[in-house]
Coordinates of C-alpha atoms in Angstrom, one line a residue:
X16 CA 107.9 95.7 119.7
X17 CA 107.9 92.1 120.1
X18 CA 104.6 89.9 120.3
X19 CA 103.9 86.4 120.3
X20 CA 101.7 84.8 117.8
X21 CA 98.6 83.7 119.8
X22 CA 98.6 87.9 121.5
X23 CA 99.5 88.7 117.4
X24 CA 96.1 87.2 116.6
X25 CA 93.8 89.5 118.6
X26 CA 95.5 92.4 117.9
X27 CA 96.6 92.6 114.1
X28 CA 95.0 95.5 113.2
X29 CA 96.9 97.6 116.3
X30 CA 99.9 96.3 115.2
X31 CA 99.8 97.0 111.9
X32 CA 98.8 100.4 112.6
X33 CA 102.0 100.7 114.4
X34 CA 104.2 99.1 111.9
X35 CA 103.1 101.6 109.5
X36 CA 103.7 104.5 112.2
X37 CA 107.5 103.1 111.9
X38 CA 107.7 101.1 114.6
X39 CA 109.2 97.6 113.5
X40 CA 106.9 94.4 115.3
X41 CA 108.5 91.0 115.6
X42 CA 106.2 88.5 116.1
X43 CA 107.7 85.0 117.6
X44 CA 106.3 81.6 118.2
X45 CA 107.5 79.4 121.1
X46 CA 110.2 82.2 121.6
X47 CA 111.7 82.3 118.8
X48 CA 111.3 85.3 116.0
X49 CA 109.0 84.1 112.7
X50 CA 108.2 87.6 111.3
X51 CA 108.8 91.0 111.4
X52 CA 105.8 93.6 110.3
X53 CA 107.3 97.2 109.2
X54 CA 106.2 100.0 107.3
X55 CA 105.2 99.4 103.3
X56 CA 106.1 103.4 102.7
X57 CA 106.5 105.3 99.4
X58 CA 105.8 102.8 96.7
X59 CA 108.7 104.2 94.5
X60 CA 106.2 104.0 91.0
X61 CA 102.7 103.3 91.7
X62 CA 100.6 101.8 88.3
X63 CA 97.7 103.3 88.0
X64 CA 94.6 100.5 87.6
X65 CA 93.4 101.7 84.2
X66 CA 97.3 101.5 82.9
X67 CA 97.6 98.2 84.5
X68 CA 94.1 97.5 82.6
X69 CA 95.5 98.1 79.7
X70 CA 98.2 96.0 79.9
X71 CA 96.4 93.0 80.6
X72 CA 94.3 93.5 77.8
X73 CA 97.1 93.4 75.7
X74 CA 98.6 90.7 76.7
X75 CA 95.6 88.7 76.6
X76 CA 95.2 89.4 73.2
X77 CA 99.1 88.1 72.4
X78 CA 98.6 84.9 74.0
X79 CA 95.0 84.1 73.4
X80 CA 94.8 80.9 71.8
X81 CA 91.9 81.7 69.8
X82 CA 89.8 84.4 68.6
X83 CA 87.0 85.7 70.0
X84 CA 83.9 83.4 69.7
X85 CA 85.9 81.0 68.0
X86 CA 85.6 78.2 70.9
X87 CA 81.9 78.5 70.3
X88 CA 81.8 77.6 66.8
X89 CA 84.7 75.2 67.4
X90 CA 81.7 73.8 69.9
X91 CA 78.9 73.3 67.8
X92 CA 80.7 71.6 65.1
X93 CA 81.7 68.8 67.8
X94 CA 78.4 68.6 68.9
X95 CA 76.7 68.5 65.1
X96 CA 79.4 65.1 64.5
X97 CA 78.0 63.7 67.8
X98 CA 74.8 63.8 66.6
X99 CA 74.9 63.0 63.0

């Protein structure tokens, strides 16, 4: 199916139904072809969000530049010279 950008707008949602039915859209301005909207299908290894949790959690705690409640104390100091 082929579409043009301004007819894209109002009907997104039908074409992206049909684009994941298969169908391959091509959507053009002034003519010309800008995009094509096909099927996502099987995602060969979903992550499952608490294993990508997990990771992040990790890796936050490799490159965390300081410790937990660290910045707090780093704080007060600061603000105990400032006043003293």
């Amino acid at each position: 199916m082929i579409m043009n950008l301004r007819g894209s707008k109002a009907k997104l949602s039908m074409l992206v139904e049909r684009a994941a039915a298969g169908e391959e859209v091509v959507i053009t301005v002034r003519g010309k072809p800008r995009a094509k909207l096909t099927g996502m299908g099987e995602t060969p290894h979903p992550i499952p969000d608490r294993c990508w949790a997990d990771e992040l959690r990790m890796l936050q705690k490799k490159y965390s530049r300081w410790p937990r409640g660290r910045s707090r104390s780093v704080l007060d100091d600061l603000r105990e010279d400032r006043f003293e």
